[in-house]
CSV table of C-alpha atoms in Angstrom, one decimal:
chain,number,residue,atom,x,y,z
A,21,GLU,CA,-21.5,-17.3,7.7
A,22,PRO,CA,-18.6,-19.5,6.4
A,23,GLU,CA,-15.4,-17.7,5.4
A,24,VAL,CA,-12.4,-18.2,3.3
A,25,THR,CA,-9.4,-17.8,5.6
A,26,GLN,CA,-6.0,-16.6,4.4
A,27,THR,CA,-2.7,-16.6,6.3
A,28,PRO,CA,-0.6,-14.6,6.8
A,29,SER,CA,-2.3,-11.3,6.3
A,30,HIS,CA,1.1,-9.7,5.5
A,31,GLN,CA,4.3,-11.3,4.4
A,32,VAL,CA,7.6,-9.7,3.8
A,33,THR,CA,10.2,-11.7,1.9
A,34,GLN,CA,13.6,-11.1,0.3
A,35,MET,CA,13.9,-11.2,-3.5
A,36,GLY,CA,14.8,-14.7,-4.6
A,37,GLN,CA,13.2,-16.4,-1.6
A,38,GLU,CA,10.4,-18.9,-1.9
A,39,VAL,CA,7.1,-18.0,-0.3
A,40,ILE,CA,4.0,-20.0,0.4
A,41,LEU,CA,0.6,-18.3,0.8
A,42,ARG,CA,-2.0,-20.3,2.6
A,43,CYS,CA,-5.8,-20.4,2.2
A,44,VAL,CA,-8.5,-22.5,3.9
A,45,PRO,CA,-11.5,-22.5,1.5
A,46,ILE,CA,-15.1,-23.2,2.6
A,47,SER,CA,-15.4,-26.8,3.3
A,48,ASN,CA,-18.0,-27.9,0.8
A,49,HIS,CA,-16.7,-25.8,-2.0
A,50,LEU,CA,-15.2,-27.6,-5.1
A,51,TYR,CA,-13.4,-24.8,-7.0
A,52,PHE,CA,-10.5,-22.8,-5.7
A,53,TYR,CA,-8.9,-19.7,-7.1
A,54,TRP,CA,-6.0,-17.3,-6.7
A,55,TYR,CA,-6.1,-13.7,-7.8
A,56,ARG,CA,-3.7,-10.9,-7.3
A,57,GLN,CA,-3.9,-7.1,-7.2
A,58,ILE,CA,-0.7,-5.1,-7.6
A,59,LEU,CA,-1.1,-1.7,-5.8
A,60,GLY,CA,-3.2,0.6,-7.9
A,61,GLN,CA,-4.0,-2.0,-10.6
A,62,LYS,CA,-6.7,-4.4,-11.4
A,63,VAL,CA,-7.6,-7.6,-9.7
A,64,GLU,CA,-6.1,-10.3,-12.0
A,65,PHE,CA,-6.8,-14.0,-12.3
A,66,LEU,CA,-4.0,-16.3,-11.6
A,67,VAL,CA,-5.3,-19.9,-11.5
A,68,SER,CA,-8.3,-22.1,-10.8
A,69,PHE,CA,-8.2,-25.5,-9.3
A,70,TYR,CA,-10.8,-28.3,-9.4
A,71,ASN,CA,-10.7,-32.0,-8.7
A,72,ASN,CA,-7.0,-31.8,-7.6
A,73,GLU,CA,-5.7,-30.2,-10.7
A,74,ILE,CA,-5.4,-26.8,-12.4
A,75,SER,CA,-8.4,-26.1,-14.5
A,76,GLU,CA,-7.4,-22.7,-15.9
A,77,LYS,CA,-4.4,-20.4,-15.5
A,78,SER,CA,-3.4,-17.0,-16.8
A,79,GLU,CA,-0.3,-15.9,-18.5
A,80,ILE,CA,0.9,-14.5,-15.2
A,81,PHE,CA,0.9,-18.0,-13.7
A,82,ASP,CA,4.3,-19.1,-15.1
A,83,ASP,CA,6.7,-21.8,-13.9
A,84,GLN,CA,7.6,-19.7,-10.8
A,85,PHE,CA,4.1,-20.4,-9.4
A,86,SER,CA,2.5,-23.6,-8.2
A,87,VAL,CA,-0.6,-24.5,-6.3
A,88,GLU,CA,-1.4,-27.4,-4.1
A,89,ARG,CA,-4.1,-28.8,-1.9
A,90,PRO,CA,-1.9,-30.8,0.4
A,91,ASP,CA,-4.3,-32.1,2.9
A,92,GLY,CA,-7.9,-31.7,1.7
A,93,SER,CA,-8.5,-28.5,3.6
A,94,ASN,CA,-5.6,-26.1,2.8
A,95,PHE,CA,-5.0,-24.6,-0.6
A,96,THR,CA,-1.6,-23.0,-1.1
A,97,LEU,CA,0.1,-20.8,-3.6
A,98,LYS,CA,3.9,-21.1,-3.9
A,99,ILE,CA,6.2,-18.6,-5.5
A,100,ARG,CA,9.5,-20.3,-6.0
A,101,SER,CA,11.9,-17.4,-6.4
A,102,THR,CA,10.2,-14.1,-5.7
A,103,LYS,CA,10.8,-11.0,-7.7
A,104,LEU,CA,10.1,-7.4,-6.7
A,105,GLU,CA,7.2,-7.3,-9.2
A,106,ASP,CA,5.5,-10.1,-7.3
A,107,SER,CA,4.6,-7.6,-4.5
A,108,ALA,CA,0.8,-7.5,-4.5
A,109,MET,CA,-2.3,-8.5,-2.6
A,110,TYR,CA,-3.1,-12.1,-3.2
A,111,PHE,CA,-6.7,-13.2,-2.9
A,112,CYS,CA,-7.9,-16.7,-2.5
A,113,ALA,CA,-11.5,-17.6,-3.4
A,114,SER,CA,-13.6,-20.7,-3.5
A,115,SER,CA,-17.0,-21.7,-4.9
A,116,VAL,CA,-19.4,-24.5,-5.2
A,117,VAL,CA,-19.9,-24.2,-8.9
A,118,PHE,CA,-20.1,-20.4,-9.1
A,119,GLY,CA,-20.7,-17.7,-6.5
A,120,TYR,CA,-17.2,-16.8,-5.3
A,121,THR,CA,-16.4,-16.3,-1.7
A,122,PHE,CA,-13.1,-14.3,-1.4
A,123,GLY,CA,-10.6,-14.3,1.5
A,124,SER,CA,-9.4,-11.1,3.0
A,125,GLY,CA,-6.1,-11.4,1.2
A,126,THR,CA,-2.3,-11.7,1.9
A,127,ARG,CA,-0.2,-8.6,1.3
A,128,LEU,CA,3.1,-9.8,-0.1
A,129,THR,CA,6.0,-7.4,0.0
A,130,VAL,CA,9.2,-8.4,-1.8
A,131,VAL,CA,12.2,-6.4,-0.8
B,5,ALA,CA,-9.9,-11.2,-25.4
B,6,GLN,CA,-12.5,-9.9,-23.0
B,7,ARG,CA,-12.0,-6.6,-21.3
B,8,VAL,CA,-13.9,-4.7,-18.5
B,9,THR,CA,-13.5,-0.9,-18.3
B,10,GLN,CA,-14.5,1.3,-15.4
B,11,PRO,CA,-13.8,4.8,-16.6
B,12,GLU,CA,-13.9,6.6,-13.3
B,13,LYS,CA,-11.3,5.8,-10.6
B,14,LEU,CA,-13.1,8.1,-8.1
B,15,LEU,CA,-16.7,9.2,-7.8
B,16,SER,CA,-17.6,11.6,-5.1
B,17,VAL,CA,-21.3,12.4,-4.3
B,18,PHE,CA,-23.2,13.9,-1.4
B,19,LYS,CA,-25.5,11.8,0.8
B,20,GLY,CA,-28.9,11.5,-0.8
B,21,ALA,CA,-27.7,12.1,-4.4
B,22,PRO,CA,-28.1,9.5,-7.1
B,23,VAL,CA,-25.1,7.4,-8.0
B,24,GLU,CA,-24.1,5.7,-11.3
B,25,LEU,CA,-20.9,3.7,-11.5
B,26,LYS,CA,-20.1,3.0,-15.1
B,27,CYS,CA,-18.9,-0.3,-16.4
B,28,ASN,CA,-18.3,-1.2,-20.1
B,29,TYR,CA,-17.2,-4.5,-21.4
B,30,SER,CA,-15.9,-5.9,-24.6
B,31,TYR,CA,-16.7,-9.4,-25.5
B,32,SER,CA,-18.5,-10.8,-28.5
B,33,GLY,CA,-20.2,-13.7,-26.8
B,34,SER,CA,-22.6,-14.0,-23.9
B,35,PRO,CA,-20.9,-12.7,-20.8
B,36,GLU,CA,-22.1,-13.0,-17.2
B,37,LEU,CA,-21.6,-9.7,-15.4
B,38,PHE,CA,-21.1,-9.0,-11.7
B,39,TRP,CA,-20.5,-6.1,-9.3
B,40,TYR,CA,-18.3,-6.7,-6.3
B,41,VAL,CA,-17.8,-4.3,-3.4
B,42,GLN,CA,-14.9,-3.9,-1.1
B,43,TYR,CA,-15.5,-1.9,2.1
B,44,SER,CA,-12.5,-0.5,3.9
B,45,ARG,CA,-10.2,-3.3,5.1
B,46,GLN,CA,-12.7,-5.9,4.2
B,47,ARG,CA,-12.8,-8.7,1.6
B,48,LEU,CA,-14.4,-8.5,-1.9
B,49,GLN,CA,-18.1,-9.3,-1.6
B,50,LEU,CA,-20.5,-10.1,-4.4
B,51,LEU,CA,-23.0,-7.3,-4.7
B,52,LEU,CA,-25.0,-8.2,-7.8
B,53,ARG,CA,-25.2,-10.7,-10.7
B,54,HIS,CA,-27.0,-9.6,-13.8
B,55,ILE,CA,-28.6,-13.0,-14.1
B,56,SER,CA,-30.4,-12.7,-10.8
B,57,ARG,CA,-31.8,-9.2,-11.6
B,58,GLU,CA,-32.2,-8.4,-7.9
B,59,SER,CA,-31.6,-5.2,-5.9
B,60,ILE,CA,-29.1,-5.3,-3.1
B,61,LYS,CA,-28.7,-2.5,-0.6
B,62,GLY,CA,-30.7,-0.3,-3.0
B,63,PHE,CA,-28.3,-0.9,-5.9
B,64,THR,CA,-29.4,-2.2,-9.3
B,65,ALA,CA,-27.6,-2.9,-12.6
B,66,ASP,CA,-29.0,-3.6,-16.0
B,67,LEU,CA,-27.1,-5.4,-18.7
B,68,ASN,CA,-27.3,-3.4,-21.9
B,69,LYS,CA,-26.0,-5.6,-24.7
B,70,GLY,CA,-26.4,-2.9,-27.3
B,71,GLU,CA,-24.1,-0.6,-25.4
B,72,THR,CA,-22.1,-3.4,-23.8
B,73,SER,CA,-22.6,-1.8,-20.4
B,74,PHE,CA,-23.5,-2.9,-16.9
B,75,HIS,CA,-23.8,0.4,-15.0
B,76,LEU,CA,-24.5,0.2,-11.2
B,77,LYS,CA,-27.1,2.6,-9.9
B,78,LYS,CA,-28.6,3.8,-6.7
B,79,PRO,CA,-31.1,6.6,-6.4
B,80,PHE,CA,-30.1,7.9,-3.0
B,81,ALA,CA,-26.5,7.3,-1.8
B,82,GLN,CA,-25.8,6.7,1.8
B,83,GLU,CA,-22.5,7.3,3.6
B,84,GLU,CA,-22.1,3.6,4.3
B,85,ASP,CA,-22.0,3.0,0.5
B,86,SER,CA,-18.5,4.4,0.5
B,87,ALA,CA,-16.3,1.6,-0.8
B,88,MET,CA,-14.4,0.3,-3.9
B,89,TYR,CA,-16.7,-1.1,-6.5
B,90,TYR,CA,-15.5,-3.6,-9.1
B,91,CYS,CA,-17.3,-4.7,-12.2
B,92,ALA,CA,-16.4,-8.2,-13.4
B,93,LEU,CA,-17.1,-10.5,-16.3
B,94,ARG,CA,-17.3,-14.2,-16.6
B,95,LEU,CA,-17.5,-15.9,-20.0
B,96,GLN,CA,-20.4,-18.4,-20.1
B,97,ASN,CA,-19.4,-21.9,-20.9
B,98,ALA,CA,-15.7,-21.0,-20.5
B,99,GLY,CA,-14.8,-21.8,-16.9
B,100,ASN,CA,-15.1,-19.7,-13.8
B,101,MET,CA,-12.4,-17.1,-14.4
B,102,LEU,CA,-13.4,-13.6,-13.6
B,103,THR,CA,-12.1,-10.6,-15.5
B,104,PHE,CA,-12.2,-7.4,-13.4
B,105,GLY,CA,-12.4,-3.8,-14.2
B,106,GLY,CA,-10.0,-1.4,-12.5
B,107,GLY,CA,-12.5,-0.4,-9.9
B,108,THR,CA,-14.2,2.8,-8.9
B,109,ARG,CA,-13.8,4.4,-5.4
B,110,LEU,CA,-17.2,5.8,-4.3
B,111,MET,CA,-17.1,8.5,-1.6
B,112,VAL,CA,-20.4,9.6,-0.2
B,113,LYS,CA,-20.0,12.9,1.7
B,114,PRO,CA,-22.3,13.9,4.5
């Protein structure tokens, strides 16, 4: 069964540093998403991406965040200057139209 | 704004007992409701969609628009059902964004 792959599984970064989280969506999927889950809290929507542009984004997805599909297979989430409160599990997902497949997540720890 | 509430953070039952995981939502339009499951150290997986009205692994869920609920039920719990369960809502005709509830950890004891 096809999978959404996320790397790395765990990333530790210093406050103020830039971090890039990587995802390889399922190859025939058209929609791509990032969600995050702060420890003990809900899974929260960050952004969706379709046809090489952002289609929806939440209030969380401010100017510190950006997404890119640099080469037609990877889908990345960049956090420009990490804050302590960015520590969370970040989940990538993809879908054809609907019917999400989630990746296993990247745990980001900002110290 | 839409909201999904799962009132129980933890539900503990014995094997063979019935299970009901509660989910309530607030939204005035026509939502699409889902249940996702996350087994230990695994990814979020779709368990049920209300539109498909199917039973997966013995679980069922009925959308009750009058009570704005979408409770997940199983008549006889199994130990392998132990996992985190998330209720989620998608607004029809409003993109693909999912709004999740806080999740319920189901523990099925032998």
